[in-house]
């Protein structure tokens, strides 16, 4: 298809309007609505992989729109009452179908590419970590919109009714919703008894991906391959329906989508742990002495190195040989709802931790001490606040020799409540002999690192669970 044909078809088709609607509604969704795509290290403009995954996330409504626009375009010949006339021309039917389908596919894929470009410009300003691992995620997203449009066009030509576009849009939306709800998800229980949802293999037939919860998670290669096969099958069926002229050929046109689904389900991983996998390149450590961050956040090392070394010095002064010897960003990828795992020799932190996020200047040293003493045992991916916050405040005060109000993103009222409780515990701890203080701090820290005891009861001399 040469550029002249493309220009002509662009003027005669809804492709430019479809692309404009896809681009503007996606940008409106991402910019005007407040959600997880704007917060923390997984914001859609923070990292390349996060950008690719969040823009794939908005396909939950862009994909049905593409199907609907395709069906609308597929009605063109029927609306103009030219179907019989066109069958008498010597030009093969697939020539016209290719020009029309190519224009729609190119328009929607270009709109998606522009959406990624808008985010990519901002990513360049926020991170020094560049890579191409995100590209397959975005390419599959663009392919999904192109395949949806071609499928819609074929369906619109096969069922030339004004009701076809809205009905197909609703069916496609129901499909993307069900694939990420009851039909495509299964509920399991973690070892600690917390209910979590895990994706089934069939859910990967939807181009939509789950919300981004960890910057070190990406889609595996089998997912890219399986989804590409499935989407090519959809596009092939749509194109075959565009050129089919008899009921028999229309029935045969369903073969590519059925074959694509069968092959894709053989390629797509059945184990949820092989769908979203750890991005080893992003998680690789970049260090300044004993202080390390992930490669994905290497630009933050300069600001963290000084406070990290100071935190280790203060912890060593307070704990002696029992103190941690390094500070590292936590790059472990654990299942949502599981109990976190901590180290006695390493202070593990996350840039999305409440206390680390709120810390400024010397408060960052206090935050790292807090993570070394009471890292927190709330289930992975869940927000928790309670007695650990009180224990953490007292533990940091003991290391510093003076009780301090720790930085936090919690409400001022909640922070005051924690500080009031911490002050009472602090006075009790301060009144004890030094040896007893050390014993209680050691017992408290053991409970905090193992997540098998009540840290506050241990610190106050009560029985631990």
Short mmCIF file of C-alpha atoms in Angstrom, two decimals:
data_model
loop_
_atom_site.label_atom_id
_atom_site.label_comp_id
_atom_site.label_asym_id
_atom_site.label_seq_id
_atom_site.Cartn_x
_atom_site.Cartn_y
_atom_site.Cartn_z
CA UNK A 1 0.00 0.00 0.00
CA UNK A 2 1.66 3.22 -1.19
CA UNK A 3 1.37 6.61 0.46
CA UNK A 4 -1.16 7.90 -2.10
CA UNK A 5 -3.59 5.08 -1.36
CA UNK A 6 -3.03 5.59 2.36
CA UNK A 7 -3.90 9.30 2.07
CA UNK A 8 -7.04 8.60 0.08
CA UNK A 9 -8.25 5.90 2.46
CA UNK A 10 -7.48 8.11 5.45
CA UNK A 11 -9.80 10.79 4.06
CA UNK A 12 -12.56 8.29 3.32
CA UNK A 13 -12.34 6.24 6.53
CA UNK A 14 -12.88 6.83 10.23
CA UNK A 15 -9.23 5.96 10.95
CA UNK A 16 -8.12 9.53 11.83
CA UNK A 17 -11.12 9.99 14.14
CA UNK A 18 -10.59 6.61 15.74
CA UNK A 19 -6.92 7.39 16.39
CA UNK A 20 -7.80 10.82 17.81
CA UNK A 21 -10.41 9.36 20.18
CA UNK A 22 -8.04 6.63 21.37
CA UNK A 23 -5.21 9.09 22.03
CA UNK A 24 -7.23 11.86 23.68
CA UNK A 25 -9.32 9.59 25.92
CA UNK A 26 -6.23 7.68 27.03
CA UNK A 27 -4.41 10.90 27.91
CA UNK A 28 -7.51 12.21 29.69
CA UNK A 29 -7.75 8.99 31.69
CA UNK A 30 -4.09 9.07 32.73
CA UNK A 31 -3.88 12.81 33.43
CA UNK A 32 -7.29 13.70 34.82
CA UNK A 33 -8.01 10.67 37.01
CA UNK A 34 -6.02 10.04 40.17
CA UNK A 35 -4.80 6.47 40.50
CA UNK A 36 -1.85 4.17 41.03
CA UNK A 37 -0.32 5.32 37.73
CA UNK A 38 0.67 8.61 39.41
CA UNK A 39 2.16 7.33 42.69
CA UNK A 40 5.59 6.14 43.76
CA UNK A 41 8.26 4.35 41.80
CA UNK A 42 5.68 2.59 39.61
CA UNK A 43 4.16 5.78 38.19
CA UNK A 44 3.58 5.62 34.44
CA UNK A 45 6.17 8.35 33.86
CA UNK A 46 8.79 6.98 36.30
CA UNK A 47 10.26 3.98 34.46
CA UNK A 48 10.08 2.50 30.95
CA UNK A 49 8.56 -0.82 32.00
CA UNK A 50 5.98 0.92 34.20
CA UNK A 51 5.09 3.16 31.25
CA UNK A 52 4.57 0.15 28.99
CA UNK A 53 2.47 -1.75 31.55
CA UNK A 54 0.25 1.20 32.53
CA UNK A 55 -0.46 2.09 28.89
CA UNK A 56 -1.36 -1.56 28.34
CA UNK A 57 -3.68 -1.23 31.33
CA UNK A 58 -5.85 1.42 29.66
CA UNK A 59 -6.60 -1.05 26.88
CA UNK A 60 -9.46 -2.29 29.06
CA UNK A 61 -11.59 0.35 27.31
CA UNK A 62 -9.40 1.32 24.30
CA UNK A 63 -9.54 -2.22 22.90
CA UNK A 64 -13.37 -2.34 22.84
CA UNK A 65 -13.37 1.13 21.26
CA UNK A 66 -11.07 -0.13 18.52
CA UNK A 67 -13.42 -3.06 17.83
CA UNK A 68 -16.38 -0.68 17.64
CA UNK A 69 -14.63 1.76 15.29
CA UNK A 70 -13.59 -1.14 13.09
CA UNK A 71 -17.18 -2.41 12.91
CA UNK A 72 -18.35 1.10 12.00
CA UNK A 73 -15.82 1.22 9.17
CA UNK A 74 -16.89 -2.23 8.02
CA UNK A 75 -20.38 -0.89 7.34
CA UNK A 76 -19.13 1.65 4.78
CA UNK A 77 -19.88 -0.32 1.62
CA UNK A 78 -23.27 -1.37 2.93
CA UNK A 79 -24.22 2.19 3.88
CA UNK A 80 -23.15 3.52 0.47
CA UNK A 81 -25.02 0.64 -1.28
CA UNK A 82 -21.95 -0.12 -3.41
CA UNK A 83 -21.39 -3.76 -2.48
CA UNK A 84 -22.82 -5.19 -5.72
CA UNK A 85 -21.06 -2.58 -7.86
CA UNK A 86 -17.66 -3.29 -6.31
CA UNK A 87 -18.00 -7.02 -6.99
CA UNK A 88 -18.10 -6.25 -10.75
CA UNK A 89 -14.74 -4.41 -10.78
CA UNK A 90 -11.63 -6.31 -11.94
CA UNK A 91 -9.67 -5.27 -8.83
CA UNK A 92 -9.35 -8.22 -6.42
CA UNK A 93 -11.39 -7.88 -3.24
CA UNK A 94 -8.36 -8.40 -1.03
CA UNK A 95 -6.68 -5.32 -2.57
CA UNK A 96 -9.43 -3.04 -1.35
CA UNK A 97 -9.63 -4.87 1.98
CA UNK A 98 -5.89 -4.52 2.50
CA UNK A 99 -5.99 -0.79 1.84
CA UNK A 100 -8.90 -0.24 4.19
CA UNK A 101 -7.64 -2.54 6.96
CA UNK A 102 -4.11 -1.17 6.69
CA UNK A 103 -5.34 2.39 7.11
CA UNK A 104 -7.39 1.56 10.23
CA UNK A 105 -4.63 -0.55 11.74
CA UNK A 106 -1.99 2.10 11.09
CA UNK A 107 -4.16 4.87 12.53
CA UNK A 108 -4.86 3.08 15.81
CA UNK A 109 -1.32 1.74 16.21
CA UNK A 110 0.05 5.24 15.60
CA UNK A 111 -2.28 6.68 18.24
CA UNK A 112 -1.01 4.14 20.76
CA UNK A 113 2.58 4.92 19.76
CA UNK A 114 1.95 8.62 20.38
CA UNK A 115 0.53 7.79 23.82
CA UNK A 116 3.72 5.90 24.67
CA UNK A 117 5.80 8.75 23.24
CA UNK A 118 4.09 11.30 25.51
CA UNK A 119 4.92 9.18 28.53
CA UNK A 120 8.40 8.35 27.25
CA UNK A 121 9.43 12.00 27.09
CA UNK A 122 8.61 12.31 30.80
CA UNK A 123 10.33 9.03 31.66
CA UNK A 124 13.55 10.38 30.15
CA UNK A 125 13.38 13.26 32.62
CA UNK A 126 12.81 11.01 35.64
CA UNK A 127 15.30 8.17 35.29
CA UNK A 128 18.81 7.43 34.06
CA UNK A 129 17.98 3.77 33.46
CA UNK A 130 17.27 3.11 29.79
CA UNK A 131 16.65 -0.28 28.20
CA UNK A 132 14.58 -1.98 25.51
CA UNK A 133 12.90 -4.62 27.67
CA UNK A 134 9.71 -2.55 27.69
CA UNK A 135 9.40 -2.47 23.90
CA UNK A 136 7.71 -5.90 23.38
CA UNK A 137 5.05 -4.91 25.93
CA UNK A 138 4.17 -1.79 23.96
CA UNK A 139 4.41 -3.47 20.55
CA UNK A 140 1.88 -6.10 21.63
CA UNK A 141 -0.36 -3.26 22.84
CA UNK A 142 -0.22 -1.54 19.44
CA UNK A 143 -0.83 -4.85 17.68
CA UNK A 144 -3.88 -5.49 19.86
CA UNK A 145 -5.54 -2.26 18.72
CA UNK A 146 -4.75 -2.98 15.08
CA UNK A 147 -6.11 -6.54 15.36
CA UNK A 148 -9.23 -5.31 17.17
CA UNK A 149 -9.98 -2.82 14.39
CA UNK A 150 -9.52 -5.40 11.62
CA UNK A 151 -11.68 -7.93 13.49
CA UNK A 152 -14.37 -5.30 13.95
CA UNK A 153 -14.26 -4.42 10.26
CA UNK A 154 -14.73 -8.04 9.26
CA UNK A 155 -17.61 -8.46 11.69
CA UNK A 156 -19.21 -5.21 10.51
CA UNK A 157 -19.11 -6.32 6.87
CA UNK A 158 -20.47 -9.76 7.76
CA UNK A 159 -23.29 -8.35 9.93
CA UNK A 160 -24.14 -5.03 8.23
CA UNK A 161 -26.49 -3.60 10.84
CA UNK A 162 -26.39 -0.23 12.64
CA UNK A 163 -26.52 -2.21 15.89
CA UNK A 164 -23.33 -4.13 15.11
CA UNK A 165 -20.76 -1.48 16.24
CA UNK A 166 -22.33 -0.76 19.67
CA UNK A 167 -23.05 -4.44 20.34
CA UNK A 168 -19.52 -5.49 19.41
CA UNK A 169 -18.10 -2.73 21.62
CA UNK A 170 -20.16 -3.97 24.57
CA UNK A 171 -19.14 -7.60 23.95
CA UNK A 172 -15.47 -6.63 23.74
CA UNK A 173 -15.72 -4.60 26.94
CA UNK A 174 -17.41 -7.51 28.71
CA UNK A 175 -14.60 -9.76 27.47
CA UNK A 176 -11.80 -7.56 28.86
CA UNK A 177 -13.70 -7.14 32.15
CA UNK A 178 -14.36 -10.87 32.63
CA UNK A 179 -10.78 -11.80 31.78
CA UNK A 180 -9.66 -9.72 34.75
CA UNK A 181 -12.49 -10.69 37.06
CA UNK A 182 -14.14 -14.00 37.88
CA UNK A 183 -13.57 -15.72 34.53
CA UNK A 184 -9.86 -14.98 34.17
CA UNK A 185 -8.81 -14.93 37.82
CA UNK A 186 -8.69 -17.51 40.58
CA UNK A 187 -8.70 -16.80 44.31
CA UNK A 188 -6.04 -18.49 46.39
CA UNK A 189 -4.88 -18.19 49.97
CA UNK A 190 -1.33 -17.37 51.02
CA UNK A 191 0.54 -19.41 53.62
CA UNK A 192 -0.48 -16.76 56.16
CA UNK A 193 -4.16 -17.09 55.31
CA UNK A 194 -4.60 -13.93 53.22
CA UNK A 195 -6.85 -14.20 50.12
CA UNK A 196 -5.22 -13.11 46.85
CA UNK A 197 -6.25 -13.20 43.19
CA UNK A 198 -4.01 -14.87 40.61
CA UNK A 199 -4.39 -14.72 36.81
CA UNK A 200 -5.35 -17.80 34.83
CA UNK A 201 -3.72 -18.56 31.50
CA UNK A 202 -6.95 -17.73 29.67
CA UNK A 203 -6.83 -14.16 31.01
CA UNK A 204 -3.80 -13.54 28.79
CA UNK A 205 -6.06 -13.64 25.74
CA UNK A 206 -7.01 -10.12 26.81
CA UNK A 207 -4.45 -7.44 25.89
CA UNK A 208 -4.99 -5.78 29.28
CA UNK A 209 -2.40 -6.36 32.03
CA UNK A 210 -2.67 -6.07 35.80
CA UNK A 211 -1.94 -2.87 37.71
CA UNK A 212 1.76 -2.22 38.25
CA UNK A 213 2.66 -2.97 41.88
CA UNK A 214 6.43 -3.46 41.66
CA UNK A 215 8.98 -1.72 39.47
CA UNK A 216 11.02 -4.95 39.26
CA UNK A 217 8.25 -6.97 37.60
CA UNK A 218 7.78 -7.44 33.87
CA UNK A 219 5.97 -9.79 31.50
CA UNK A 220 7.77 -12.98 30.49
CA UNK A 221 8.76 -13.81 26.90
CA UNK A 222 6.18 -16.65 26.54
CA UNK A 223 3.46 -14.10 27.29
CA UNK A 224 4.64 -11.83 24.46
CA UNK A 225 4.85 -14.75 22.03
CA UNK A 226 1.50 -16.27 22.97
CA UNK A 227 -0.35 -12.96 22.82
CA UNK A 228 1.20 -12.11 19.46
CA UNK A 229 0.03 -15.43 18.00
CA UNK A 230 -3.48 -14.89 19.36
CA UNK A 231 -3.71 -11.32 18.05
CA UNK A 232 -2.44 -12.30 14.61
CA UNK A 233 -5.16 -14.96 14.54
CA UNK A 234 -7.77 -12.31 15.37
CA UNK A 235 -6.47 -10.02 12.63
CA UNK A 236 -6.38 -12.85 10.08
CA UNK A 237 -9.99 -13.77 10.83
CA UNK A 238 -11.06 -10.14 10.55
CA UNK A 239 -9.33 -9.77 7.18
CA UNK A 240 -10.76 -13.05 5.91
CA UNK A 241 -14.27 -11.88 6.84
CA UNK A 242 -13.64 -8.64 4.93
CA UNK A 243 -12.99 -10.49 1.69
CA UNK A 244 -15.38 -13.44 2.21
CA UNK A 245 -18.36 -13.44 -0.14
CA UNK A 246 -20.19 -16.67 0.69
CA UNK A 247 -21.42 -18.30 3.90
CA UNK A 248 -18.88 -21.09 3.44
CA UNK A 249 -15.89 -18.75 3.15
CA UNK A 250 -17.15 -16.77 6.14
CA UNK A 251 -17.26 -19.98 8.16
CA UNK A 252 -13.74 -20.88 7.02
CA UNK A 253 -12.62 -17.38 8.03
CA UNK A 254 -13.06 -18.40 11.68
CA UNK A 255 -10.22 -20.92 11.36
CA UNK A 256 -7.34 -18.47 12.05
CA UNK A 257 -8.82 -17.21 15.33
CA UNK A 258 -9.53 -20.75 16.55
CA UNK A 259 -6.07 -21.95 15.56
CA UNK A 260 -4.48 -18.86 17.09
CA UNK A 261 -6.29 -19.42 20.38
CA UNK A 262 -5.26 -23.09 20.49
CA UNK A 263 -1.59 -22.38 19.77
CA UNK A 264 -1.50 -19.36 22.09
CA UNK A 265 -2.89 -21.35 25.01
CA UNK A 266 -0.14 -23.92 24.46
CA UNK A 267 2.54 -21.20 24.53
CA UNK A 268 1.18 -19.00 27.33
CA UNK A 269 2.41 -19.98 30.82
CA UNK A 270 -0.08 -21.67 33.15
CA UNK A 271 1.88 -20.91 36.32
CA UNK A 272 1.09 -17.36 37.59
CA UNK A 273 4.70 -16.99 38.75
CA UNK A 274 5.84 -17.34 35.11
CA UNK A 275 3.49 -14.64 33.82
CA UNK A 276 4.88 -11.68 35.75
CA UNK A 277 8.57 -12.29 36.38
CA UNK A 278 11.43 -10.46 38.06
CA UNK A 279 13.30 -8.02 35.84
CA UNK A 280 16.88 -9.03 36.66
CA UNK A 281 18.47 -6.14 34.76
CA UNK A 282 16.39 -3.52 36.60
CA UNK A 283 17.08 -5.18 39.97
CA UNK A 284 20.87 -5.41 39.52
CA UNK A 285 22.67 -3.55 42.37
CA UNK A 286 24.57 -0.29 41.91
CA UNK A 287 26.65 0.48 45.00
CA UNK A 288 28.61 3.17 46.81
CA UNK A 289 30.48 1.18 49.44
CA UNK A 290 27.96 -0.61 51.68
CA UNK A 291 24.98 1.31 50.28
CA UNK A 292 23.28 -0.11 47.18
CA UNK A 293 20.24 0.70 45.08
CA UNK A 294 18.74 -1.10 42.12
CA UNK A 295 19.94 -0.17 38.67
CA UNK A 296 16.45 1.14 37.92
CA UNK A 297 17.02 3.82 40.59
CA UNK A 298 20.73 4.45 40.11
CA UNK A 299 20.19 8.23 39.95
CA UNK A 300 19.12 8.16 43.63
CA UNK A 301 22.32 6.61 44.93
CA UNK A 302 24.12 9.92 45.37
CA UNK A 303 21.44 11.22 47.75
CA UNK A 304 21.19 7.94 49.65
CA UNK A 305 24.87 7.07 50.14
CA UNK A 306 25.62 9.61 52.88
CA UNK A 307 22.53 8.98 55.03
CA UNK A 308 22.93 5.23 54.51
CA UNK A 309 26.52 5.18 55.80
CA UNK A 310 25.55 7.39 58.73
CA UNK A 311 22.68 5.06 59.61
CA UNK A 312 25.05 2.08 59.61
CA UNK A 313 27.48 3.96 61.88
CA UNK A 314 24.77 4.81 64.39
CA UNK A 315 23.39 1.28 64.33
CA UNK A 316 26.88 -0.11 64.97
CA UNK A 317 27.37 2.25 67.92
CA UNK A 318 24.08 1.08 69.43
CA UNK A 319 24.11 -2.64 68.59
CA UNK A 320 27.79 -3.42 68.25
CA UNK A 321 28.51 -6.69 66.44
CA UNK A 322 24.79 -7.38 66.02
CA UNK A 323 24.31 -4.36 63.78
CA UNK A 324 23.64 -4.64 60.01
CA UNK A 325 26.62 -3.95 57.77
CA UNK A 326 24.96 -2.81 54.55
CA UNK A 327 22.00 -0.89 53.19
CA UNK A 328 20.26 -2.22 50.09
CA UNK A 329 17.12 -1.49 48.14
CA UNK A 330 14.74 -4.41 48.50
CA UNK A 331 14.38 -5.92 45.03
CA UNK A 332 12.68 -9.16 46.08
CA UNK A 333 9.46 -9.96 44.24
CA UNK A 334 7.13 -11.71 46.67
CA UNK A 335 3.49 -12.72 46.11
CA UNK A 336 0.92 -10.19 47.20
CA UNK A 337 -0.35 -10.95 50.70
CA UNK A 338 2.72 -12.94 51.74
CA UNK A 339 4.79 -12.15 54.82
CA UNK A 340 7.91 -10.11 53.95
CA UNK A 341 11.36 -11.55 54.59
CA UNK A 342 14.07 -9.45 56.27
CA UNK A 343 17.79 -9.75 56.93
CA UNK A 344 19.77 -9.30 60.16
CA UNK A 345 22.88 -8.12 58.33
CA UNK A 346 21.30 -5.84 55.73
CA UNK A 347 18.96 -2.88 56.05
CA UNK A 348 16.39 -3.49 53.30
CA UNK A 349 14.31 -0.54 52.19
CA UNK A 350 11.94 0.42 49.42
CA UNK A 351 11.63 3.87 47.90
CA UNK A 352 7.85 3.44 48.20
CA UNK A 353 8.04 2.79 51.96
CA UNK A 354 5.89 5.31 53.81
CA UNK A 355 8.71 6.42 56.09
CA UNK A 356 11.35 6.61 53.32
CA UNK A 357 9.06 8.52 50.96
CA UNK A 358 8.35 11.21 53.57
CA UNK A 359 11.97 11.57 54.78
CA UNK A 360 13.93 14.72 53.90
CA UNK A 361 17.54 15.60 54.77
CA UNK A 362 18.73 13.98 57.98
CA UNK A 363 15.33 12.33 58.36
CA UNK A 364 16.47 9.85 55.71
CA UNK A 365 19.09 8.58 58.17
CA UNK A 366 16.34 8.11 60.78
CA UNK A 367 14.17 6.30 58.23
CA UNK A 368 16.96 3.85 57.37
CA UNK A 369 17.61 3.21 61.07
CA UNK A 370 13.90 2.52 61.46
CA UNK A 371 13.98 0.00 58.60
CA UNK A 372 16.99 -1.68 60.19
CA UNK A 373 15.30 -1.97 63.59
CA UNK A 374 11.61 -2.59 62.76
CA UNK A 375 11.19 -3.12 59.00
CA UNK A 376 7.48 -3.97 59.27
CA UNK A 377 5.58 -7.22 58.85
CA UNK A 378 2.44 -6.14 57.04
CA UNK A 379 1.47 -8.41 54.12
CA UNK A 380 3.22 -7.55 50.85
CA UNK A 381 1.19 -5.03 48.87
CA UNK A 382 -1.03 -4.10 51.83
CA UNK A 383 -0.96 -0.85 53.77
CA UNK A 384 -0.75 -1.36 57.53
CA UNK A 385 -0.34 1.02 60.45
CA UNK A 386 -0.39 0.24 64.15
CA UNK A 387 1.82 -0.97 66.97
CA UNK A 388 4.87 -1.44 64.76
CA UNK A 389 4.88 2.34 64.16
CA UNK A 390 5.06 2.91 67.92
CA UNK A 391 7.82 0.33 68.33
CA UNK A 392 9.75 1.79 65.41
CA UNK A 393 9.67 5.29 66.91
CA UNK A 394 10.99 4.03 70.25
CA UNK A 395 13.68 1.89 68.59
CA UNK A 396 15.01 4.81 66.54
CA UNK A 397 14.98 7.01 69.64
CA UNK A 398 17.02 4.40 71.49
CA UNK A 399 19.64 4.31 68.71
CA UNK A 400 19.82 8.12 68.50
CA UNK A 401 19.66 8.62 72.28
CA UNK A 402 16.63 10.89 71.98
CA UNK A 403 13.02 10.28 70.99
CA UNK A 404 12.14 11.79 67.59
CA UNK A 405 8.93 12.06 65.62
CA UNK A 406 9.61 10.03 62.50
CA UNK A 407 8.67 11.24 59.00
CA UNK A 408 5.45 9.75 57.70
CA UNK A 409 2.80 10.22 55.03
CA UNK A 410 0.12 9.31 57.55
CA UNK A 411 -2.28 11.94 58.85
CA UNK A 412 -1.03 14.39 61.48
CA UNK A 413 -3.58 13.06 63.98
CA UNK A 414 -2.44 9.47 63.56
CA UNK A 415 1.20 10.49 63.84
CA UNK A 416 0.49 12.36 67.09
CA UNK A 417 -1.28 9.31 68.46
CA UNK A 418 1.73 7.10 67.67
CA UNK A 419 4.13 9.64 69.20
CA UNK A 420 2.06 9.86 72.40
CA UNK A 421 2.13 6.08 72.83
CA UNK A 422 5.82 5.97 71.95
CA UNK A 423 6.63 8.59 74.57
CA UNK A 424 5.09 6.44 77.33
CA UNK A 425 6.99 3.34 76.18
CA UNK A 426 10.19 5.39 75.85
CA UNK A 427 10.00 6.58 79.44
CA UNK A 428 9.59 3.03 80.66
CA UNK A 429 12.50 1.78 78.58
CA UNK A 430 14.76 4.69 79.56
CA UNK A 431 14.20 3.94 83.27
CA UNK A 432 15.61 0.41 82.93
CA UNK A 433 19.28 -0.53 83.46
CA UNK A 434 21.35 -0.47 80.29
CA UNK A 435 21.69 -4.26 80.18
CA UNK A 436 17.92 -4.71 80.37
CA UNK A 437 17.41 -2.10 77.65
CA UNK A 438 19.79 -3.99 75.34
CA UNK A 439 18.08 -7.30 76.09
CA UNK A 440 14.66 -5.92 75.26
CA UNK A 441 15.88 -4.19 72.10
CA UNK A 442 17.52 -7.43 70.93
CA UNK A 443 14.35 -9.43 71.63
CA UNK A 444 12.22 -6.82 69.93
CA UNK A 445 14.47 -6.75 66.86
CA UNK A 446 14.45 -10.55 66.64
CA UNK A 447 10.64 -10.52 66.65
CA UNK A 448 10.54 -7.71 64.08
CA UNK A 449 12.94 -9.41 61.65
CA UNK A 450 11.32 -12.84 61.91
CA UNK A 451 7.72 -11.49 61.84
CA UNK A 452 6.86 -14.04 64.53
CA UNK A 453 6.27 -11.93 67.59
CA UNK A 454 4.53 -8.86 68.96
CA UNK A 455 7.23 -6.22 68.85
CA UNK A 456 5.55 -3.75 71.21
CA UNK A 457 4.82 -6.35 73.90
CA UNK A 458 8.38 -7.60 73.61
CA UNK A 459 9.76 -4.09 74.01
CA UNK A 460 7.60 -3.38 77.06
CA UNK A 461 8.42 -6.69 78.71
CA UNK A 462 5.14 -8.46 77.90
CA UNK A 463 4.91 -11.98 76.51
CA UNK A 464 5.40 -12.27 72.75
CA UNK A 465 3.11 -14.32 70.57
#
